[in-house]
mmCIF file of C-alpha atoms and ligand atoms in Angstrom:
data_model
loop_
_atom_site.group_PDB
_atom_site.id
_atom_site.type_symbol
_atom_site.label_atom_id
_atom_site.label_comp_id
_atom_site.label_asym_id
_atom_site.label_seq_id
_atom_site.Cartn_x
_atom_site.Cartn_y
_atom_site.Cartn_z
ATOM 1 C CA MET A 1 6.954 16.264 16.379
ATOM 2 C CA ARG A 2 3.416 15.029 15.635
ATOM 3 C CA VAL A 3 3.333 11.513 14.197
ATOM 4 C CA THR A 4 0.783 10.192 11.698
ATOM 5 C CA GLN A 5 -1.122 7.104 12.795
ATOM 6 C CA LEU A 6 -0.905 4.368 10.148
ATOM 7 C CA GLY A 7 -3.109 1.387 9.445
ATOM 8 C CA VAL A 8 -1.216 -1.078 7.243
ATOM 9 C CA LEU A 9 -3.226 -3.687 5.335
ATOM 10 C CA VAL A 10 -1.366 -6.850 4.342
ATOM 11 C CA SER A 11 -1.957 -10.243 2.753
ATOM 12 C CA GLY A 12 1.419 -11.890 2.274
ATOM 13 C CA ARG A 13 5.156 -11.460 2.483
ATOM 14 C CA GLY A 14 5.259 -8.090 4.231
ATOM 15 C CA SER A 15 8.516 -6.668 2.890
ATOM 16 C CA ASN A 16 6.906 -3.242 2.397
ATOM 17 C CA LEU A 17 5.518 -3.355 5.943
ATOM 18 C CA ARG A 18 9.044 -4.005 7.095
ATOM 19 C CA ALA A 19 10.417 -1.108 5.038
ATOM 20 C CA ILE A 20 7.857 1.212 6.674
ATOM 21 C CA ALA A 21 8.676 -0.069 10.164
ATOM 22 C CA GLU A 22 12.410 0.372 9.513
ATOM 23 C CA GLY A 23 11.874 3.907 8.185
ATOM 24 C CA ILE A 24 9.973 4.797 11.349
ATOM 25 C CA GLU A 25 12.637 3.235 13.526
ATOM 26 C CA ALA A 26 15.382 5.090 11.674
ATOM 27 C CA GLY A 27 13.540 8.353 12.314
ATOM 28 C CA THR A 28 13.006 9.158 8.618
ATOM 29 C CA VAL A 29 9.220 8.597 8.641
ATOM 30 C CA PRO A 30 7.285 10.639 11.231
ATOM 31 C CA ALA A 31 4.592 8.024 11.706
ATOM 32 C CA ARG A 32 3.514 5.197 13.953
ATOM 33 C CA ILE A 33 2.003 1.882 12.895
ATOM 34 C CA ALA A 34 -1.186 1.897 14.964
ATOM 35 C CA VAL A 35 -2.468 -1.399 13.566
ATOM 36 C CA VAL A 36 -1.638 -4.042 10.962
ATOM 37 C CA VAL A 37 -4.745 -5.674 9.528
ATOM 38 C CA GLY A 38 -4.541 -8.904 7.526
ATOM 39 C CA ASN A 39 -7.130 -10.769 5.509
ATOM 40 C CA LYS A 40 -4.990 -13.912 5.767
ATOM 41 C CA HIS A 41 -3.859 -15.708 8.847
ATOM 42 C CA ASN A 42 -0.281 -16.818 9.524
ATOM 43 C CA VAL A 43 1.244 -15.038 6.555
ATOM 44 C CA PRO A 44 4.809 -13.680 6.936
ATOM 45 C CA ALA A 45 3.533 -10.070 7.146
ATOM 46 C CA MET A 46 1.377 -10.842 10.187
ATOM 47 C CA GLU A 47 4.151 -12.884 11.777
ATOM 48 C CA TYR A 48 6.630 -10.039 11.269
ATOM 49 C CA ALA A 49 4.176 -7.577 12.841
ATOM 50 C CA GLY A 50 3.621 -9.874 15.814
ATOM 51 C CA ARG A 51 7.348 -10.397 16.347
ATOM 52 C CA HIS A 52 7.926 -6.643 16.306
ATOM 53 C CA GLY A 53 5.289 -5.850 18.879
ATOM 54 C CA LEU A 54 2.891 -4.250 16.419
ATOM 55 C CA LYS A 55 -0.826 -4.541 17.047
ATOM 56 C CA THR A 56 -2.281 -7.058 14.577
ATOM 57 C CA VAL A 57 -5.890 -7.787 13.686
ATOM 58 C CA PHE A 58 -6.860 -10.721 11.471
ATOM 59 C CA LEU A 59 -10.199 -10.115 9.771
ATOM 60 C CA ASP A 60 -11.454 -13.328 8.254
ATOM 61 C CA PRO A 61 -13.280 -12.707 4.944
ATOM 62 C CA LYS A 62 -15.272 -15.887 5.635
ATOM 63 C CA SER A 63 -16.810 -14.237 8.681
ATOM 64 C CA VAL A 64 -19.033 -12.006 6.527
ATOM 65 C CA THR A 65 -20.301 -14.339 3.788
ATOM 66 C CA SER A 66 -23.869 -14.237 5.085
ATOM 67 C CA SER A 67 -24.261 -10.559 4.117
ATOM 68 C CA THR A 68 -25.837 -9.592 0.763
ATOM 69 C CA ASP A 69 -22.772 -7.467 -0.009
ATOM 70 C CA PRO A 70 -19.853 -9.260 1.648
ATOM 71 C CA ARG A 71 -17.188 -6.898 0.328
ATOM 72 C CA ARG A 72 -18.840 -3.800 1.821
ATOM 73 C CA ALA A 73 -19.700 -5.662 5.024
ATOM 74 C CA TYR A 74 -16.070 -6.731 5.363
ATOM 75 C CA ASP A 75 -14.836 -3.202 4.758
ATOM 76 C CA ARG A 76 -17.269 -1.791 7.303
ATOM 77 C CA LYS A 77 -15.703 -4.117 9.868
ATOM 78 C CA LEU A 78 -12.272 -3.034 8.720
ATOM 79 C CA LEU A 79 -13.314 0.604 9.027
ATOM 80 C CA ARG A 80 -14.333 0.026 12.628
ATOM 81 C CA VAL A 81 -10.882 -1.399 13.390
ATOM 82 C CA LEU A 82 -9.180 1.567 11.709
ATOM 83 C CA ASN A 83 -11.363 4.033 13.632
ATOM 84 C CA GLU A 84 -10.732 2.249 16.921
ATOM 85 C CA HIS A 85 -7.007 2.733 16.345
ATOM 86 C CA ARG A 86 -7.432 6.355 15.218
ATOM 87 C CA VAL A 87 -5.817 5.607 11.867
ATOM 88 C CA GLU A 88 -5.177 8.715 9.761
ATOM 89 C CA LEU A 89 -3.471 7.104 6.748
ATOM 90 C CA VAL A 90 -4.144 3.624 5.366
ATOM 91 C CA ILE A 91 -1.388 1.807 3.483
ATOM 92 C CA LEU A 92 -2.146 -1.109 1.189
ATOM 93 C CA ALA A 93 1.149 -2.982 1.425
ATOM 94 C CA GLY A 94 0.674 -6.074 -0.699
ATOM 95 C CA TYR A 95 -3.015 -6.192 0.241
ATOM 96 C CA MET A 96 -4.564 -8.626 -2.236
ATOM 97 C CA ARG A 97 -8.182 -7.623 -1.890
ATOM 98 C CA ILE A 98 -10.196 -5.054 -3.784
ATOM 99 C CA VAL A 99 -11.402 -2.364 -1.411
ATOM 100 C CA SER A 100 -14.991 -1.134 -1.623
ATOM 101 C CA SER A 101 -16.375 2.388 -1.615
ATOM 102 C CA ALA A 102 -17.167 2.006 2.106
ATOM 103 C CA LEU A 103 -13.457 2.288 2.823
ATOM 104 C CA ILE A 104 -12.405 4.441 -0.123
ATOM 105 C CA GLU A 105 -14.859 7.233 0.754
ATOM 106 C CA ALA A 106 -13.923 7.227 4.434
ATOM 107 C CA TYR A 107 -10.233 7.487 3.540
ATOM 108 C CA ALA A 108 -10.368 9.609 0.364
ATOM 109 C CA SER A 109 -6.845 10.941 -0.317
ATOM 110 C CA ARG A 110 -5.769 9.171 2.895
ATOM 111 C CA MET A 111 -5.226 5.672 1.513
ATOM 112 C CA MET A 112 -2.132 4.696 -0.504
ATOM 113 C CA ASN A 113 -1.255 1.667 -2.579
ATOM 114 C CA ILE A 114 2.097 0.524 -3.966
ATOM 115 C CA HIS A 115 2.058 -1.126 -7.377
ATOM 116 C CA PRO A 116 5.009 -2.792 -9.153
ATOM 117 C CA SER A 117 4.805 -0.962 -12.504
ATOM 118 C CA LEU A 118 4.841 2.559 -13.863
ATOM 119 C CA LEU A 119 1.102 3.147 -13.896
ATOM 120 C CA PRO A 120 -1.005 3.513 -15.963
ATOM 121 C CA SER A 121 0.996 0.748 -17.677
ATOM 122 C CA PHE A 122 0.376 -2.769 -16.424
ATOM 123 C CA PRO A 123 -2.289 -2.408 -13.728
ATOM 124 C CA GLY A 124 -3.725 -5.450 -11.950
ATOM 125 C CA LEU A 125 -2.085 -8.755 -11.200
ATOM 126 C CA ASP A 126 1.363 -9.922 -12.345
ATOM 127 C CA ALA A 127 2.500 -6.448 -13.378
ATOM 128 C CA GLN A 128 6.128 -7.564 -13.738
ATOM 129 C CA GLN A 129 5.183 -10.448 -16.055
ATOM 130 C CA GLN A 130 2.948 -8.078 -18.028
ATOM 131 C CA ALA A 131 5.946 -5.762 -18.534
ATOM 132 C CA LEU A 132 8.092 -8.676 -19.748
ATOM 133 C CA ASP A 133 5.360 -9.997 -22.042
ATOM 134 C CA HIS A 134 4.997 -6.531 -23.546
ATOM 135 C CA GLY A 135 8.726 -6.249 -24.180
ATOM 136 C CA ALA A 136 8.969 -3.090 -22.065
ATOM 137 C CA LYS A 137 12.506 -1.734 -21.594
ATOM 138 C CA ILE A 138 11.616 0.212 -18.489
ATOM 139 C CA SER A 139 9.220 -0.644 -15.713
ATOM 140 C CA GLY A 140 9.181 0.488 -12.105
ATOM 141 C CA CYS A 141 6.856 1.172 -9.228
ATOM 142 C CA THR A 142 4.132 3.649 -8.332
ATOM 143 C CA VAL A 143 2.645 4.881 -5.082
ATOM 144 C CA HIS A 144 -0.851 6.271 -5.643
ATOM 145 C CA PHE A 145 -3.921 7.258 -3.700
ATOM 146 C CA VAL A 146 -6.659 4.646 -3.845
ATOM 147 C CA THR A 147 -9.843 5.389 -5.771
ATOM 148 C CA GLU A 148 -12.607 3.135 -7.097
ATOM 149 C CA GLY A 149 -10.754 1.943 -10.222
ATOM 150 C CA VAL A 150 -8.094 -0.674 -9.483
ATOM 151 C CA ASP A 151 -4.602 0.925 -9.641
ATOM 152 C CA GLU A 152 -6.123 4.092 -11.109
ATOM 153 C CA GLY A 153 -5.839 6.748 -8.398
ATOM 154 C CA PRO A 154 -3.746 9.951 -8.403
ATOM 155 C CA ILE A 155 -0.041 9.197 -8.625
ATOM 156 C CA ILE A 156 2.089 10.349 -5.693
ATOM 157 C CA LEU A 157 5.557 9.012 -6.549
ATOM 158 C CA GLN A 158 7.090 6.805 -9.225
ATOM 159 C CA GLN A 159 10.469 5.228 -9.736
ATOM 160 C CA ALA A 160 11.675 3.804 -13.036
ATOM 161 C CA VAL A 161 13.512 0.465 -13.071
ATOM 162 C CA PRO A 162 15.266 -0.934 -16.178
ATOM 163 C CA VAL A 163 14.216 -4.269 -17.626
ATOM 164 C CA HIS A 164 17.322 -6.300 -18.419
ATOM 165 C CA GLU A 165 17.689 -8.838 -21.191
ATOM 166 C CA GLY A 166 17.126 -12.299 -19.766
ATOM 167 C CA ASP A 167 15.030 -10.962 -16.865
ATOM 168 C CA THR A 168 12.436 -13.302 -15.438
ATOM 169 C CA ALA A 169 9.398 -12.170 -13.448
ATOM 170 C CA GLU A 170 11.428 -13.035 -10.343
ATOM 171 C CA THR A 171 14.564 -11.049 -11.189
ATOM 172 C CA LEU A 172 12.564 -8.039 -12.349
ATOM 173 C CA SER A 173 10.316 -8.216 -9.267
ATOM 174 C CA GLU A 174 13.332 -8.191 -7.004
ATOM 175 C CA ARG A 175 14.846 -5.143 -8.708
ATOM 176 C CA ILE A 176 11.498 -3.320 -8.512
ATOM 177 C CA LEU A 177 10.938 -4.379 -4.893
ATOM 178 C CA ASN A 178 14.207 -2.710 -3.813
ATOM 179 C CA GLU A 179 12.825 0.558 -5.145
ATOM 180 C CA GLU A 180 9.381 -0.015 -3.582
ATOM 181 C CA HIS A 181 11.077 -0.160 -0.215
ATOM 182 C CA GLN A 182 12.439 3.369 -0.737
ATOM 183 C CA LEU A 183 9.377 4.841 -2.434
ATOM 184 C CA LEU A 184 6.596 3.859 -0.025
ATOM 185 C CA PRO A 185 8.255 5.216 3.150
ATOM 186 C CA GLN A 186 9.105 8.381 1.200
ATOM 187 C CA ALA A 187 5.425 8.850 0.201
ATOM 188 C CA ILE A 188 4.318 8.292 3.803
ATOM 189 C CA ARG A 189 6.825 10.879 4.974
ATOM 190 C CA LEU A 190 5.485 13.436 2.465
ATOM 191 C CA PHE A 191 1.937 12.776 3.662
ATOM 192 C CA ALA A 192 2.955 13.008 7.319
ATOM 193 C CA GLU A 193 4.676 16.311 6.635
ATOM 194 C CA GLY A 194 1.450 17.605 5.070
ATOM 195 C CA ARG A 195 3.137 18.177 1.714
ATOM 196 C CA LEU A 196 0.750 16.344 -0.645
ATOM 197 C CA ARG A 197 -1.922 18.403 -2.450
ATOM 198 C CA VAL A 198 -4.434 16.531 -4.597
ATOM 199 C CA THR A 199 -6.209 18.340 -7.422
ATOM 200 C CA GLY A 200 -8.209 16.011 -9.649
ATOM 201 C CA ARG A 201 -5.760 13.387 -10.892
ATOM 202 C CA THR A 202 -2.691 15.377 -9.951
ATOM 203 C CA VAL A 203 -0.743 15.250 -6.718
ATOM 204 C CA ARG A 204 1.492 18.261 -6.120
ATOM 205 C CA ILE A 205 4.325 17.991 -3.652
ATOM 206 C CA ASP A 206 4.867 21.183 -1.676
ATOM 207 C CA GLY A 207 8.432 22.385 -1.837
ATOM 208 C CA GLU A 208 9.238 20.581 -5.106
ATOM 209 C CA GLY A 209 9.328 21.991 -8.611
ATOM 210 C CA ALA A 210 8.119 25.438 -9.635
HETATM 211 C C1 LIG B 1 4.673 -5.674 -3.927
HETATM 212 O O1 LIG B 1 5.319 -5.984 -5.133
HETATM 213 C C2 LIG B 1 3.662 -4.579 -4.147
HETATM 214 O O2 LIG B 1 4.021 -3.683 -5.150
HETATM 215 C C3 LIG B 1 2.435 -5.350 -4.568
HETATM 216 O O3 LIG B 1 2.476 -6.537 -3.808
HETATM 217 C C4 LIG B 1 3.815 -6.819 -3.432
HETATM 218 C C5 LIG B 1 3.814 -6.916 -1.945
HETATM 219 O O4 LIG B 1 5.017 -7.348 -1.401
HETATM 220 N N1 LIG B 1 1.253 -4.550 -4.371
HETATM 221 P P1 LIG B 1 5.238 -7.378 0.173
HETATM 222 O O5 LIG B 1 4.091 -8.206 0.790
HETATM 223 O O6 LIG B 1 5.214 -5.965 0.686
HETATM 224 O O7 LIG B 1 6.560 -8.034 0.365
#
C-alpha cells in the first residue's frame, strides 16, 4: 500500500509525535515520518525522534533575524526542508510558532493542527485554562486544516471531553491529551486514505454519513 510522507513540526514534549509514530508502527496509519522539524533544540520531542531513528532537523529561528520578514524567511527555509524530504502532509504537533502564508499556501489542505479545545471555542494559548475559566462543562480536542487565522481552519475531527468538578488545567489537559493521541493518528489515516474532501469551511469524510 502507498504510504503518505509526513513532516511533523514540534516544539516541546512530543506526545502527539509519539502517538503518530506508534500508530504507524502498529499498522493503523498508512504513513511514514519523513522528517521531524523543531524550532527548539534539545526538547523531548526532538530527543524522542532521534532515539527512534527518525530524521530530525533543527531550524533555529535566530538564524533568520537579519531578514526584513523573519517569519516568512524562516518558513521558506522550512519549506525547503519539507520539499527535500518529499513531504505530502505537514502535522503541527505541539508546534508553538505561528506559520506564515509561505507555508500555508504551499500546503493548503495538506497541513493539520491539533488543538486542545472544541474549536471555535477557546482558540490560542492555554485552551484548557480558558475552558475552566469560562466554566465550560465540556471541552475536548480538534484536528483542523491550517489556514491564515490561528486555530480557524476547516475542522476535520473533534472529540468531546467532560470537564469534572475540581479539575485543574493539568488534570483537564491530561484527559484531553489521551483523546488527542487517538484523534490525530485517525485524521492522518483519513488523509492518507484519500477520504477527506474540503469544501469551504467544511471537511467531508468519504464513507461516513449520508
Ligand atoms: C497538545 O495539547 C496540543 O493540542 C497542543 O500542544 C500540545 C502538544 O503536546 N497544540 P505534545 O508536544 O504533542 O505532547
